[in-house]
Structures are given as structure tokens and as C-alpha cells.
XYZ file of C-alpha atoms in Angstrom:
456
model
C 0.107 0.075 -0.149
C 1.194 3.492 -0.712
C 2.553 4.594 2.386
C 0.984 8.467 1.980
C -2.070 6.665 2.292
C -1.351 5.304 5.791
C -1.380 8.549 7.423
C -4.068 10.804 8.818
C -2.518 14.137 7.553
C -2.691 17.809 9.076
C -5.480 18.231 7.157
C -8.495 15.598 7.483
C -7.557 13.683 4.375
C -5.466 14.367 1.538
C -6.801 12.672 -1.661
C -4.315 10.905 -3.875
C -4.897 10.332 -7.620
C -7.055 7.472 -9.016
C -5.190 4.251 -9.411
C -4.965 2.587 -12.899
C -7.501 -0.077 -11.820
C -10.005 2.626 -10.887
C -9.617 4.285 -14.093
C -9.983 0.759 -15.853
C -13.093 0.448 -13.730
C -14.534 4.010 -14.806
C -14.058 3.272 -18.191
C -16.156 -0.315 -18.135
C -18.631 1.563 -16.324
C -18.958 4.064 -19.204
C -19.255 1.491 -21.681
C -21.705 -0.655 -19.685
C -23.910 2.272 -19.025
C -24.184 2.793 -23.038
C -25.574 -0.415 -23.473
C -28.252 -0.109 -20.554
C -29.412 3.272 -21.940
C -32.067 1.973 -24.162
C -33.455 -0.492 -21.549
C -33.413 2.182 -18.827
C -34.884 4.987 -20.555
C -37.831 2.457 -21.349
C -38.447 1.610 -17.644
C -39.823 4.059 -14.724
C -37.121 4.836 -12.418
C -36.760 3.192 -8.906
C -37.621 5.870 -6.279
C -35.037 6.228 -3.447
C -36.426 8.203 -0.174
C -34.264 10.534 1.859
C -35.422 11.390 5.265
C -33.264 13.519 6.656
C -33.134 16.869 8.504
C -31.764 19.714 6.235
C -32.356 22.377 8.843
C -32.771 22.703 12.387
C -30.679 21.521 15.396
C -29.849 18.030 13.774
C -28.726 19.716 10.297
C -25.103 19.459 11.342
C -25.368 15.782 11.555
C -28.034 14.822 9.111
C -27.266 16.890 5.973
C -24.474 14.977 4.936
C -26.291 12.016 5.243
C -28.522 13.100 2.143
C -25.526 13.828 0.268
C -24.250 10.323 0.851
C -27.229 8.727 -0.215
C -27.420 10.728 -3.337
C -23.566 10.187 -4.178
C -24.697 6.186 -3.792
C -27.541 6.394 -6.077
C -25.277 8.292 -8.704
C -22.895 5.510 -8.383
C -25.371 2.597 -8.538
C -26.606 4.624 -11.878
C -23.118 4.856 -13.287
C -23.177 0.850 -13.131
C -26.334 0.604 -14.696
C -28.869 1.220 -12.151
C -30.665 -1.819 -10.530
C -32.731 -4.608 -12.575
C -32.057 -2.370 -15.599
C -33.712 0.769 -14.295
C -32.106 3.952 -13.108
C -32.360 4.958 -9.385
C -33.943 8.568 -8.413
C -33.818 10.234 -5.274
C -36.596 11.962 -3.662
C -35.520 14.124 -0.963
C -37.686 15.834 1.789
C -36.569 18.168 4.856
C -38.081 16.887 7.897
C -36.365 20.130 9.489
C -35.223 18.524 13.141
C -38.978 18.416 13.579
C -40.169 15.118 15.246
C -44.094 15.169 14.456
C -43.114 16.528 11.130
C -40.868 13.475 10.003
C -44.144 11.107 10.115
C -45.540 13.621 7.571
C -42.713 13.449 5.249
C -42.536 9.801 5.567
C -45.971 9.437 4.573
C -45.339 11.975 1.904
C -42.811 9.638 0.341
C -44.370 6.414 0.818
C -48.124 7.671 -0.175
C -47.411 10.606 -2.448
C -44.182 9.812 -4.305
C -44.428 6.003 -3.697
C -40.724 5.199 -3.306
C -39.259 1.788 -3.039
C -37.324 2.353 0.062
C -36.203 5.172 2.433
C -32.850 5.902 4.036
C -33.390 8.393 6.962
C -33.610 9.778 10.420
C -31.310 10.329 13.076
C -32.692 10.723 16.337
C -34.666 7.928 18.139
C -37.627 10.254 18.691
C -37.780 10.848 14.755
C -37.677 7.033 14.140
C -40.350 6.241 16.701
C -42.372 8.875 14.929
C -42.130 7.437 11.465
C -42.293 3.834 12.650
C -46.472 3.541 12.406
C -46.335 5.174 9.046
C -43.755 2.746 7.767
C -45.697 -0.262 9.217
C -49.242 1.088 7.996
C -48.019 1.619 4.391
C -45.558 -1.204 4.642
C -42.477 0.753 3.625
C -38.984 0.155 3.944
C -36.607 2.433 6.410
C -32.923 1.803 6.525
C -31.909 3.492 9.829
C -28.155 4.454 9.727
C -27.466 5.894 13.596
C -26.576 4.235 17.093
C -29.670 3.676 19.161
C -30.814 2.333 22.203
C -32.324 -0.972 20.780
C -35.326 -2.269 22.506
C -37.210 -2.393 19.247
C -37.427 -4.679 15.978
C -39.682 -3.724 13.208
C -40.220 -5.475 10.353
C -40.314 -2.610 8.231
C -36.889 -1.211 9.546
C -33.108 -2.393 8.777
C -30.982 -1.022 11.781
C -27.644 -0.587 10.260
C -26.238 1.779 13.092
C -25.159 0.180 16.388
C -27.315 -1.247 19.155
C -26.024 -0.471 22.755
C -24.031 -3.943 22.589
C -22.116 -2.801 20.068
C -21.233 0.659 21.174
C -22.294 1.835 24.537
C -21.606 -1.216 26.630
C -18.147 -1.983 24.984
C -17.108 1.911 25.565
C -18.003 1.507 29.276
C -16.201 -1.791 29.548
C -13.199 -0.217 27.956
C -13.460 2.665 30.758
C -13.734 0.114 33.221
C -10.653 -2.199 32.339
C -8.210 0.199 30.464
C -8.906 3.327 32.289
C -9.652 2.462 35.661
C -13.158 4.492 35.828
C -14.805 4.455 39.460
C -17.318 7.089 38.886
C -19.630 7.814 35.921
C -21.518 10.847 34.691
C -24.377 9.713 32.456
C -25.050 12.951 30.159
C -27.515 13.199 27.530
C -29.757 15.093 25.252
C -33.550 14.723 26.861
C -35.210 12.283 24.717
C -35.649 8.383 24.213
C -32.211 7.432 22.989
C -29.981 9.015 25.893
C -32.748 7.808 28.609
C -33.030 4.397 27.533
C -29.268 3.948 26.776
C -28.531 5.396 30.322
C -31.119 2.847 31.814
C -29.225 0.135 30.331
C -25.654 1.432 31.172
C -26.796 2.099 34.823
C -28.147 -1.409 35.134
C -24.960 -2.896 33.501
C -22.807 -0.890 35.911
C -24.742 -1.791 39.149
C -25.183 -5.421 38.344
C -22.326 -6.514 36.454
C -19.638 -3.923 38.141
C -21.183 -3.590 41.731
C -21.017 0.456 40.870
C -22.822 2.286 43.949
C -25.695 4.671 43.405
C -23.335 7.570 44.896
C -20.895 6.903 42.008
C -23.413 7.529 39.263
C -24.624 11.078 38.160
C -27.239 11.211 35.516
C -28.093 14.630 33.480
C -30.238 15.626 30.586
C -30.411 18.758 28.638
C -32.647 19.892 25.639
C -31.919 19.709 22.287
C -29.673 22.753 21.264
C -28.448 23.459 24.946
C -25.780 26.321 25.161
C -25.418 27.219 28.659
C -23.034 24.587 30.132
C -21.585 26.478 32.849
C -23.513 25.169 35.927
C -23.477 21.430 34.678
C -19.635 21.022 33.680
C -19.078 22.920 37.490
C -21.357 20.000 38.959
C -19.371 17.140 37.067
C -16.431 18.860 38.203
C -17.340 18.687 41.806
C -18.448 15.048 41.207
C -15.170 14.277 39.691
C -13.196 15.489 42.604
C -13.782 13.306 45.061
C -10.724 10.976 44.720
C -12.048 8.371 42.221
C -11.542 8.207 38.419
C -14.503 9.703 36.815
C -15.492 9.674 32.992
C -18.342 11.215 31.352
C -20.346 8.922 28.996
C -22.071 11.331 26.624
C -25.242 10.889 24.590
C -25.589 14.469 24.125
C -26.610 15.267 20.137
C -26.456 17.519 17.461
C -25.129 21.102 17.949
C -25.052 21.145 21.856
C -21.906 19.362 21.912
C -19.856 22.473 20.894
C -20.483 24.626 24.172
C -20.204 21.636 26.166
C -16.724 20.715 25.044
C -15.625 24.321 25.128
C -17.218 24.685 28.685
C -15.067 21.715 29.950
C -12.111 23.764 28.660
C -13.068 26.954 30.097
C -13.264 25.209 33.474
C -9.814 23.168 33.112
C -11.087 19.869 32.759
C -9.263 18.194 30.172
C -9.209 14.485 29.061
C -6.681 13.348 31.655
C -8.784 14.706 34.397
C -12.123 13.450 33.327
C -12.091 11.879 29.968
C -15.587 12.034 27.712
C -16.716 9.141 25.622
C -19.124 10.344 23.152
C -21.830 8.392 21.038
C -22.621 10.980 19.071
C -19.577 13.029 18.070
C -17.520 12.119 14.873
C -15.946 13.705 12.147
C -18.716 15.659 11.008
C -19.203 17.214 14.253
C -15.752 17.807 14.595
C -15.258 19.776 11.262
C -14.844 23.311 10.942
C -14.748 23.635 14.873
C -11.733 24.421 17.183
C -11.019 21.109 18.485
C -8.307 22.071 20.854
C -10.535 21.705 23.653
C -11.692 18.147 22.596
C -7.884 16.683 22.424
C -7.404 13.275 24.208
C -11.545 12.856 24.696
C -12.982 9.594 23.167
C -15.608 8.250 20.843
C -16.970 5.031 20.161
C -18.102 4.146 16.891
C -18.126 1.244 14.227
C -15.861 3.294 12.012
C -13.668 6.155 11.625
C -12.304 8.152 8.870
C -8.882 7.205 9.983
C -9.422 3.465 9.365
C -6.485 2.004 7.178
C -7.987 0.101 4.547
C -8.161 0.138 0.863
C -12.098 0.137 1.223
C -12.043 3.082 3.599
C -9.654 5.257 1.155
C -11.782 4.353 -1.994
C -14.982 5.675 -0.422
C -13.014 8.948 0.922
C -11.796 9.536 -2.697
C -15.436 8.808 -4.199
C -16.729 11.370 -1.370
C -14.319 14.220 -1.979
C -14.712 13.802 -5.587
C -18.582 14.127 -5.330
C -18.334 16.864 -2.744
C -15.375 18.852 -4.812
C -14.215 19.452 -1.209
C -10.451 18.528 -0.490
C -11.315 19.106 3.306
C -14.681 16.562 3.171
C -14.695 14.237 6.098
C -16.739 10.771 6.325
C -18.165 9.512 9.502
C -19.649 6.468 10.889
C -23.302 7.055 10.064
C -22.125 7.570 6.427
C -20.700 3.992 6.556
C -23.965 2.745 7.798
C -25.680 4.152 5.041
C -23.303 2.986 2.451
C -23.835 -0.845 4.210
C -27.624 -0.317 3.950
C -27.873 0.879 0.623
C -25.589 -2.076 -0.464
C -27.620 -4.420 1.483
C -30.642 -3.147 0.077
C -29.018 -3.227 -3.628
C -28.220 -6.886 -3.538
C -31.586 -7.874 -2.003
C -33.247 -6.282 -5.160
C -30.868 -8.109 -7.354
C -31.542 -11.286 -5.334
C -35.140 -10.815 -5.271
C -35.248 -9.537 -8.970
C -37.873 -6.673 -7.866
C -38.264 -3.797 -5.530
C -41.199 -5.115 -3.818
C -41.280 -4.758 -0.230
C -42.137 -8.165 0.949
C -39.817 -9.901 -1.449
C -36.862 -7.403 -0.150
C -37.579 -8.453 3.403
C -37.257 -12.504 2.541
C -34.351 -11.754 0.466
C -32.089 -9.276 2.769
C -31.782 -11.795 5.608
C -28.568 -13.158 5.560
C -26.974 -10.758 2.692
C -23.442 -10.013 3.300
C -21.300 -7.035 2.038
C -18.208 -5.434 2.671
C -17.605 -2.683 5.498
C -15.124 0.149 5.294
C -12.939 -1.629 8.021
C -11.700 -4.397 5.943
C -14.504 -6.845 6.822
C -18.219 -7.866 6.296
C -21.515 -7.070 7.730
C -24.150 -9.217 7.806
C -27.877 -8.576 8.102
C -29.194 -10.692 10.691
C -32.789 -12.154 11.254
C -33.504 -9.569 13.800
C -33.041 -6.697 11.259
C -29.708 -5.421 12.859
C -26.298 -6.169 11.502
C -22.898 -7.310 12.431
C -20.165 -4.564 13.307
C -16.631 -4.120 14.644
C -16.606 -1.671 17.903
C -13.678 1.064 17.720
C -12.722 3.459 20.671
C -11.133 6.457 18.963
C -9.492 9.457 20.688
C -9.496 13.091 19.108
C -6.642 14.424 17.840
C -6.111 18.435 17.138
C -6.657 17.901 13.285
C -10.213 16.574 14.083
C -9.656 12.958 13.216
C -9.453 10.302 15.510
C -6.697 7.828 16.671
C -7.917 4.340 17.194
C -7.035 3.018 20.783
C -9.045 0.017 20.808
C -11.359 -2.179 18.844
C -12.963 -5.340 19.095
C -11.230 -8.842 17.743
C -14.056 -9.491 15.390
C -17.679 -7.910 14.390
C -20.233 -8.044 17.132
C -23.843 -8.872 16.065
C -26.702 -6.529 17.162
C -28.701 -7.182 19.893
C -32.344 -5.789 19.543
C -33.538 -6.334 23.256
C -31.069 -5.634 26.336
C -30.259 -8.211 28.572
C -30.020 -5.282 31.602
C -33.551 -4.426 31.422
C -36.277 -6.607 32.926
C -38.824 -6.071 30.479
C -36.573 -7.232 27.731
C -34.543 -10.193 29.016
C -36.825 -12.512 27.851
C -37.258 -11.182 24.325
C -35.618 -12.108 20.890
C -36.782 -10.771 17.479
C -36.607 -12.958 14.289
C -38.201 -11.797 11.173
C -38.256 -15.527 9.176
C -40.956 -17.716 8.797
C -42.574 -19.286 10.917
C -41.785 -16.698 13.851
C -42.023 -13.348 12.150
C -41.727 -11.527 15.127
C -40.164 -8.395 16.731
C -40.420 -9.095 20.362
C -41.138 -13.029 20.937
C -40.988 -13.684 24.621
C -39.036 -17.065 25.281
C -40.770 -17.417 28.672
C -44.193 -17.172 27.552
C -43.527 -18.335 23.938
C -45.576 -15.534 22.769
C -45.424 -12.630 20.314
C -46.035 -9.432 21.773
C -46.941 -7.735 18.183
C -46.106 -4.216 16.848
C -46.308 -1.478 19.762
C -45.213 1.170 16.988
C -48.176 3.477 17.592
C -47.846 3.694 21.164
C -43.951 4.182 21.360
C -44.503 6.894 18.800
C -47.127 8.670 20.937
C -44.846 8.128 24.070
C -41.838 9.177 22.446
C -43.221 12.505 21.172
C -44.841 13.339 24.687
C -41.174 13.343 26.212
């Protein structure tokens, strides 16, 4: 491998010239596309819905995912589309407004009649659209880490479940850093609250952590005044026990949070922060000095040293026209999910929703870390887990990773109501919450969960 491609440079990434093999592949694609053109023009396009916030507090994270899906669609069309048909992006903006997500999802499925949707970031937005996808029998590929406690027949979860991010991150802090006191800090909605319930139970049951050694705090979306909260974290961490912050803070509230840590003289050596929602995109364009040494847990980092990753970065920089463009974990999740869906379409020979549900179980595609991702019967995928340390160039130095991929668990072993539940969407079970103790399926609770999530 070219040695220059093995380094993370002072810029987030320095693009190299295309290799001869890439040029040859591009030429073959162009030639093949000409052969497909007459057939493609005669067929209606395959419509791909994109349901990501392009405005509001979550635009800092979600707008890039919209661009990612559009790039993947463009690449697929350059290869002749799918089933001899071109793909067409249908983009809507739910504007970081959780009830509006449901309206926009209905618009995509009922009005535009899209064949598949890639979208959502927050769990409350996902909960809001679940009843719509189940009612109209749509397909949603959800690319972001989440709290688990869910498995829908109409959703494919390509982000991490808690056992693929939160639990391994806490185990790393316990075993490698020696943390004894815990600040569970999150944005006030379903993902942080459920994840922290799981982590609190895990710390108490598995490691005997006392109530007094766990501090839990929630703030609203877009929260900006962190002075009092950070002062409380500082006091909590000054009692002689190694303390860490486990952060499920989402969106643009992260910028003033880390700034206030620095203002009060709290650095990673004193109280490390491990974040589940801060990646390269969130660090892009901000002063990363206050974050250096702090941690993030993901299943992919831009700094991963594989040819697959470098090819993806090259394609992203080409697509954006921005030499400083960065990649991140949810982008890789969309890359995996899009390729799984495309493979299932080829396997089924149709875009029919029910046929795709059947065909996609067991589909395996490359990830960007040098391995493979497989779609499991519970509609979650296999993923490696990585811990990265923030560097002053906005990239992450990978300090730890699992030796192999981890299968996503839809239901936590640490919550009483979940321990006996499994999900398997294959016949004859076809259930997302089968209780092995009672031998019964609980059925869909999407409407109730959406109502509860939106009421929080």
C-alpha cells in the first residue's frame, strides 16, 4: 500500500490520484452504461426516499447523510442502475421537527411511492415514523446508533445497538482507564434515556457500582449554557475516584459543552468524555483543541487504514468537490445499508417490499474497516466496535477495537422487560418481540411508542 495513504495528515485527508485499476473500472462502467441506456429509458425509475433533516438543530449531522445517499445513487446509476432501471432520489426535509418526520414519511410512501427510504437520526424521529412505515408497508434503513429495545419488520437498523457501542465503551473505560465514577450526560429524549437505563443497570449489576457513583443529567436539544452543569461534573469528579463522562449529547449542543469543559480546566486526563454522537462531521470546522484526548465510540472512523475506506474517501471528495470533506460512522452505515438493499433487490429480482424483507436476511456486504457486515434475522447487522481518541486535526486515533464483529442485539439483557425477548423476522416466527418465557409474540407497539416518544 502506498505509504502516503496510511497517514492521517494535518488536513483531515489528502486525496491521492486515481489508481490505474480505478480508471479502468470507470471506463468499463461508462461502456456498460451505454449498453443499458435504451432499456433504462424505457423503464420507470426506482425511487429512493431520503428522510434527513436539512435544517434545524440536527442539520449539522443529517445533511451529510442526505448527500451520502445521493452519491450512492449516482454511483449505482453509473453502473447501470438496478434491474436495468435507474435510481431516482426523492428528498424531503423534516427540519429537525419530530412530528414532521411522520408527515414527510407519509409523503414519501403515499404520494411519491418510493421503493425504499434511507433516513432519520434521532430515536424520537424514528419512533415518530414507525407507525407510518408499518401502516403503508414501507422500508426504512436507519443508519445511526440507538438504544435498542425495538425490532420492526419494516426497519433495518444499520447503526449500532447498545451492545455494539455503549456497553463496549463502558467496558473499555472500566478495564483500560480504571474509571470508578460515572456521569451519564445526554440530550433529553428516548435514545439517551433508554441507553442510560441500560448502562446504569449494567454498571450496578455487572460491576457493583454504587448509586452515589453515578450522576445522570439531561438537557434539551440545542442546549448552550453548560456552566453550571460542567461545574457539577467537576465537583463530582473531585472526590478521589477516577471519573468519566459517557455522553449521549446530540447535535449542535456538543460544541458549547466541550468548550465549557475547557473553560473550566477539565481535560481528558482529568475527566475523559466518551461520546456516542460526536464524529468527524461534528468536529469539522470547529476548534478541536478543547476536545483533544477525549474519546468516541463508533463502528467506523475516517482514519481506518483499509483500501476500501480510502476508495470511499476518494469517492466522497470527488462527489463533494471539497478536499477537506470528512466521512463518519453513519455515512458508513448508509453505505452498508444501501449495498445490502441493492443486493437484496438483485437477489429478489424486484423492489417489492415483501420480497426484499425475505431476500435481505443473511445478505453480506463489505464494510469499510476491512471486514463484512451481515444482516441478521432481527434486522440488525454485524459490526466491529472501535474506540477513537480525538486529535487536534479533527480526526480520531483508534486506541482499541474488538477482535471481530459483534451481532446487534435488539433487546437488552440488562432491562427486566427485555431479558426474555428476541426478534426473528423469518418464517414461521416473524416477530420482533417474541417472549421465550411465555412462548408468545407481543406484536407491534409502534403507535404507542411513537406517542410516548413525542410526549417526552
